[in-house]
């Protein structure tokens, strides 16, 4: 286990009836920028509840609505302008990862003199931020408790992640009931995203970080158990609650600290989204098992970790040979995504090989669990076609 620094300073209020804690926003000032997406929070009544509580606490509300999935830099720029002009004190995101990520860069961009895209290209340029508060409505990205934000500039086919401790939310409210209205397709995509974050952190080459590995195996098992229940019974509180906490735990640092983690499937998926604006979790569901198959063939040293994955997560008998355990675990992973009706081929989401060369060149996967060259990425994309 490597050395690490641990300080996750996001205050979490988890469960039902937690919205009253919005009164704590008074500690951050008086003017709130309320950021939300395409209207789901108006349809399920959350918007009105939030506004009522803010007003009852003498907080003044400005709004930025219409944040699209795979949030765009132009929306960030609009939000930064609003914050600077109206002297906003804090940014409150109510939504999924896209809304939260957009709010994060608005909050950081409001404390930055130049164009906020600089902050996406280089997270070190984020030296301060307005306080960020989130009300999560969809279990997926973990943005509610992590230091990342992912923003796109589709005019240049760019989708990039940035990282800074300044953009970790100060406070997040996680009520599983707020996710009851998430459509099936988004529920499934969110499950694939949580599963993938856990993979990205779990598959690494550091020895001896057992607590992190076993924690990750717990997250996998939770997602495998409760994902299909939430998918089939959207109002099942226990299933939604477990997915919601898994969303945060998969990426907040608990399972990556003490490891050497460099992600492999996400950089490839971000290229798919940059060119085709597809749903993030859908892209991950398609790519994950092809990446697994490719790396066990490329480097047999990777098989050991797949044996652990197979035995601990999928309960595959160790009477099987190591390579067979690895292969069965990949089959089981694919069957899990199939169960959620997630596509397993790029052609199913209308992606052909037109941009494969460009994508493979841009995707940076050279330092992951199994380092991948441009040609390796190209092969994985072809397998997924
Ligand atoms: O826009 P609204 O109307 O709110 O509808 C959204 C959107 O259409 C809908 N939705 C969310 N909560 C709902 C709901 N519909 C009904 N009821 C609810 N309670 O779901 C749709 C998708 O929302 P979005 O926020 O785009 O989904 P997600 O949370 O998966 O976020 C995806 C974005 O996050 C990035 C992805 O790349 C993508 O841009 N990521 C962010 C990460 C991070 N910050 O750490 C890491 C991830 O790996 C990921 O890259
Ligand atoms: Zn993700």
PDB file of C-alpha atoms in Angstrom, residues 69-184:
ATOM      1  CA  UNK A  69     -25.938  15.785 -20.482  1.00  0.00           C
ATOM      2  CA  UNK A  70     -22.200  15.900 -21.269  1.00  0.00           C
ATOM      3  CA  UNK A  71     -22.205  19.581 -20.172  1.00  0.00           C
ATOM      4  CA  UNK A  72     -20.793  22.092 -22.579  1.00  0.00           C
ATOM      5  CA  UNK A  73     -18.262  24.849 -21.960  1.00  0.00           C
ATOM      6  CA  UNK A  74     -20.658  27.481 -23.347  1.00  0.00           C
ATOM      7  CA  UNK A  75     -23.103  26.749 -20.512  1.00  0.00           C
ATOM      8  CA  UNK A  76     -20.252  27.063 -18.036  1.00  0.00           C
ATOM      9  CA  UNK A  77     -19.323  30.447 -19.531  1.00  0.00           C
ATOM     10  CA  UNK A  78     -22.933  31.613 -19.200  1.00  0.00           C
ATOM     11  CA  UNK A  79     -22.945  30.584 -15.524  1.00  0.00           C
ATOM     12  CA  UNK A  80     -19.626  32.270 -14.787  1.00  0.00           C
ATOM     13  CA  UNK A  81     -20.930  35.500 -16.301  1.00  0.00           C
ATOM     14  CA  UNK A  82     -24.071  35.319 -14.140  1.00  0.00           C
ATOM     15  CA  UNK A  83     -21.997  34.752 -10.995  1.00  0.00           C
ATOM     16  CA  UNK A  84     -19.620  37.609 -11.704  1.00  0.00           C
ATOM     17  CA  UNK A  85     -22.350  40.069 -12.717  1.00  0.00           C
ATOM     18  CA  UNK A  86     -24.730  39.226  -9.864  1.00  0.00           C
ATOM     19  CA  UNK A  87     -22.029  38.749  -7.217  1.00  0.00           C
ATOM     20  CA  UNK A  88     -23.143  35.205  -6.402  1.00  0.00           C
ATOM     21  CA  UNK A  89     -21.881  33.720  -3.103  1.00  0.00           C
ATOM     22  CA  UNK A  90     -22.381  29.983  -3.743  1.00  0.00           C
ATOM     23  CA  UNK A  91     -23.470  27.520  -6.409  1.00  0.00           C
ATOM     24  CA  UNK A  92     -26.179  24.930  -5.730  1.00  0.00           C
ATOM     25  CA  UNK A  93     -26.420  22.074  -8.241  1.00  0.00           C
ATOM     26  CA  UNK A  94     -29.624  20.040  -8.305  1.00  0.00           C
ATOM     27  CA  UNK A  95     -29.282  17.127 -10.707  1.00  0.00           C
ATOM     28  CA  UNK A  96     -27.028  14.392 -11.992  1.00  0.00           C
ATOM     29  CA  UNK A  97     -23.334  14.452 -12.787  1.00  0.00           C
ATOM     30  CA  UNK A  98     -23.700  16.809 -15.727  1.00  0.00           C
ATOM     31  CA  UNK A  99     -25.380  19.503 -13.649  1.00  0.00           C
ATOM     32  CA  UNK A 100     -22.914  19.048 -10.796  1.00  0.00           C
ATOM     33  CA  UNK A 101     -19.851  19.139 -13.075  1.00  0.00           C
ATOM     34  CA  UNK A 102     -21.122  22.267 -14.803  1.00  0.00           C
ATOM     35  CA  UNK A 103     -21.772  23.896 -11.405  1.00  0.00           C
ATOM     36  CA  UNK A 104     -18.263  22.995 -10.238  1.00  0.00           C
ATOM     37  CA  UNK A 105     -16.541  24.786 -13.098  1.00  0.00           C
ATOM     38  CA  UNK A 106     -18.933  27.719 -12.847  1.00  0.00           C
ATOM     39  CA  UNK A 107     -17.961  28.014  -9.172  1.00  0.00           C
ATOM     40  CA  UNK A 108     -14.238  27.797  -9.951  1.00  0.00           C
ATOM     41  CA  UNK A 109     -14.525  29.938 -13.082  1.00  0.00           C
ATOM     42  CA  UNK A 110     -16.155  32.708 -11.050  1.00  0.00           C
ATOM     43  CA  UNK A 111     -12.915  33.042  -9.107  1.00  0.00           C
ATOM     44  CA  UNK A 112     -10.767  33.017 -12.229  1.00  0.00           C
ATOM     45  CA  UNK A 113     -10.041  36.024 -14.419  1.00  0.00           C
ATOM     46  CA  UNK A 114      -9.665  34.286 -17.787  1.00  0.00           C
ATOM     47  CA  UNK A 115     -11.675  31.762 -19.814  1.00  0.00           C
ATOM     48  CA  UNK A 116     -12.903  28.753 -17.757  1.00  0.00           C
ATOM     49  CA  UNK A 117     -11.737  26.281 -20.417  1.00  0.00           C
ATOM     50  CA  UNK A 118      -8.211  26.909 -19.028  1.00  0.00           C
ATOM     51  CA  UNK A 119      -9.407  25.177 -15.828  1.00  0.00           C
ATOM     52  CA  UNK A 120     -10.437  22.092 -17.771  1.00  0.00           C
ATOM     53  CA  UNK A 121      -7.104  21.847 -19.528  1.00  0.00           C
ATOM     54  CA  UNK A 122      -5.184  22.333 -16.311  1.00  0.00           C
ATOM     55  CA  UNK A 123      -6.782  21.667 -12.917  1.00  0.00           C
ATOM     56  CA  UNK A 124      -3.799  23.300 -11.178  1.00  0.00           C
ATOM     57  CA  UNK A 125      -5.102  26.651 -12.399  1.00  0.00           C
ATOM     58  CA  UNK A 126      -8.068  26.215 -10.045  1.00  0.00           C
ATOM     59  CA  UNK A 127      -6.827  28.087  -6.994  1.00  0.00           C
ATOM     60  CA  UNK A 128     -10.174  28.857  -5.394  1.00  0.00           C
ATOM     61  CA  UNK A 129     -13.868  28.360  -5.917  1.00  0.00           C
ATOM     62  CA  UNK A 130     -17.214  29.568  -4.670  1.00  0.00           C
ATOM     63  CA  UNK A 131     -18.715  26.997  -2.274  1.00  0.00           C
ATOM     64  CA  UNK A 132     -20.383  24.140  -4.192  1.00  0.00           C
ATOM     65  CA  UNK A 133     -23.457  22.422  -2.760  1.00  0.00           C
ATOM     66  CA  UNK A 134     -25.232  19.526  -4.464  1.00  0.00           C
ATOM     67  CA  UNK A 135     -28.582  17.777  -4.320  1.00  0.00           C
ATOM     68  CA  UNK A 136     -28.030  14.543  -6.216  1.00  0.00           C
ATOM     69  CA  UNK A 137     -30.865  13.198  -8.360  1.00  0.00           C
ATOM     70  CA  UNK A 138     -29.126  10.328 -10.124  1.00  0.00           C
ATOM     71  CA  UNK A 139     -26.672   7.670  -8.936  1.00  0.00           C
ATOM     72  CA  UNK A 140     -23.757   7.451 -11.321  1.00  0.00           C
ATOM     73  CA  UNK A 141     -20.762   9.743 -11.483  1.00  0.00           C
ATOM     74  CA  UNK A 142     -19.889  10.312  -7.827  1.00  0.00           C
ATOM     75  CA  UNK A 143     -19.416  13.987  -8.626  1.00  0.00           C
ATOM     76  CA  UNK A 144     -21.373  14.744  -5.430  1.00  0.00           C
ATOM     77  CA  UNK A 145     -18.314  13.792  -3.388  1.00  0.00           C
ATOM     78  CA  UNK A 146     -15.331  13.897  -5.720  1.00  0.00           C
ATOM     79  CA  UNK A 147     -12.804  16.464  -6.986  1.00  0.00           C
ATOM     80  CA  UNK A 148     -13.491  15.932 -10.718  1.00  0.00           C
ATOM     81  CA  UNK A 149     -15.517  17.659 -13.410  1.00  0.00           C
ATOM     82  CA  UNK A 150     -15.925  16.646 -17.037  1.00  0.00           C
ATOM     83  CA  UNK A 151     -16.754  19.318 -19.611  1.00  0.00           C
ATOM     84  CA  UNK A 152     -17.107  19.139 -23.398  1.00  0.00           C
ATOM     85  CA  UNK A 153     -16.388  21.461 -26.269  1.00  0.00           C
ATOM     86  CA  UNK A 154     -18.046  19.612 -29.108  1.00  0.00           C
ATOM     87  CA  UNK A 155     -17.043  22.273 -31.647  1.00  0.00           C
ATOM     88  CA  UNK A 156     -13.524  20.859 -31.219  1.00  0.00           C
ATOM     89  CA  UNK A 157     -14.549  17.254 -30.382  1.00  0.00           C
ATOM     90  CA  UNK A 158     -13.132  17.668 -26.898  1.00  0.00           C
ATOM     91  CA  UNK A 159     -14.393  16.069 -23.704  1.00  0.00           C
ATOM     92  CA  UNK A 160     -11.974  16.456 -20.834  1.00  0.00           C
ATOM     93  CA  UNK A 161     -11.829  15.778 -17.117  1.00  0.00           C
ATOM     94  CA  UNK A 162     -10.234  18.166 -14.665  1.00  0.00           C
ATOM     95  CA  UNK A 163      -9.378  17.658 -11.009  1.00  0.00           C
ATOM     96  CA  UNK A 164      -8.971  19.968  -8.039  1.00  0.00           C
ATOM     97  CA  UNK A 165      -9.704  19.687  -4.332  1.00  0.00           C
ATOM     98  CA  UNK A 166     -11.253  23.169  -4.557  1.00  0.00           C
ATOM     99  CA  UNK A 167     -14.177  21.763  -6.527  1.00  0.00           C
ATOM    100  CA  UNK A 168     -15.094  18.986  -4.135  1.00  0.00           C
ATOM    101  CA  UNK A 169     -18.601  19.893  -2.904  1.00  0.00           C
ATOM    102  CA  UNK A 170     -18.839  21.385   0.595  1.00  0.00           C
ATOM    103  CA  UNK A 171     -22.171  19.729   1.258  1.00  0.00           C
ATOM    104  CA  UNK A 172     -24.250  17.149  -0.607  1.00  0.00           C
ATOM    105  CA  UNK A 173     -27.780  15.976   0.073  1.00  0.00           C
ATOM    106  CA  UNK A 174     -28.374  12.386  -1.005  1.00  0.00           C
ATOM    107  CA  UNK A 175     -32.002  11.309  -0.804  1.00  0.00           C
ATOM    108  CA  UNK A 176     -32.537   8.010  -2.677  1.00  0.00           C
ATOM    109  CA  UNK A 177     -36.200   8.983  -3.211  1.00  0.00           C
ATOM    110  CA  UNK A 178     -35.026  11.744  -5.554  1.00  0.00           C
ATOM    111  CA  UNK A 179     -33.763   9.016  -7.901  1.00  0.00           C
ATOM    112  CA  UNK A 180     -37.087   7.128  -8.140  1.00  0.00           C
ATOM    113  CA  UNK A 181     -37.983   9.090 -11.298  1.00  0.00           C
ATOM    114  CA  UNK A 182     -34.734   8.341 -13.171  1.00  0.00           C
ATOM    115  CA  UNK A 183     -35.693   6.588 -16.451  1.00  0.00           C
ATOM    116  CA  UNK A 184     -34.613   2.963 -16.936  1.00  0.00           C
TER     117      UNK A 184
END
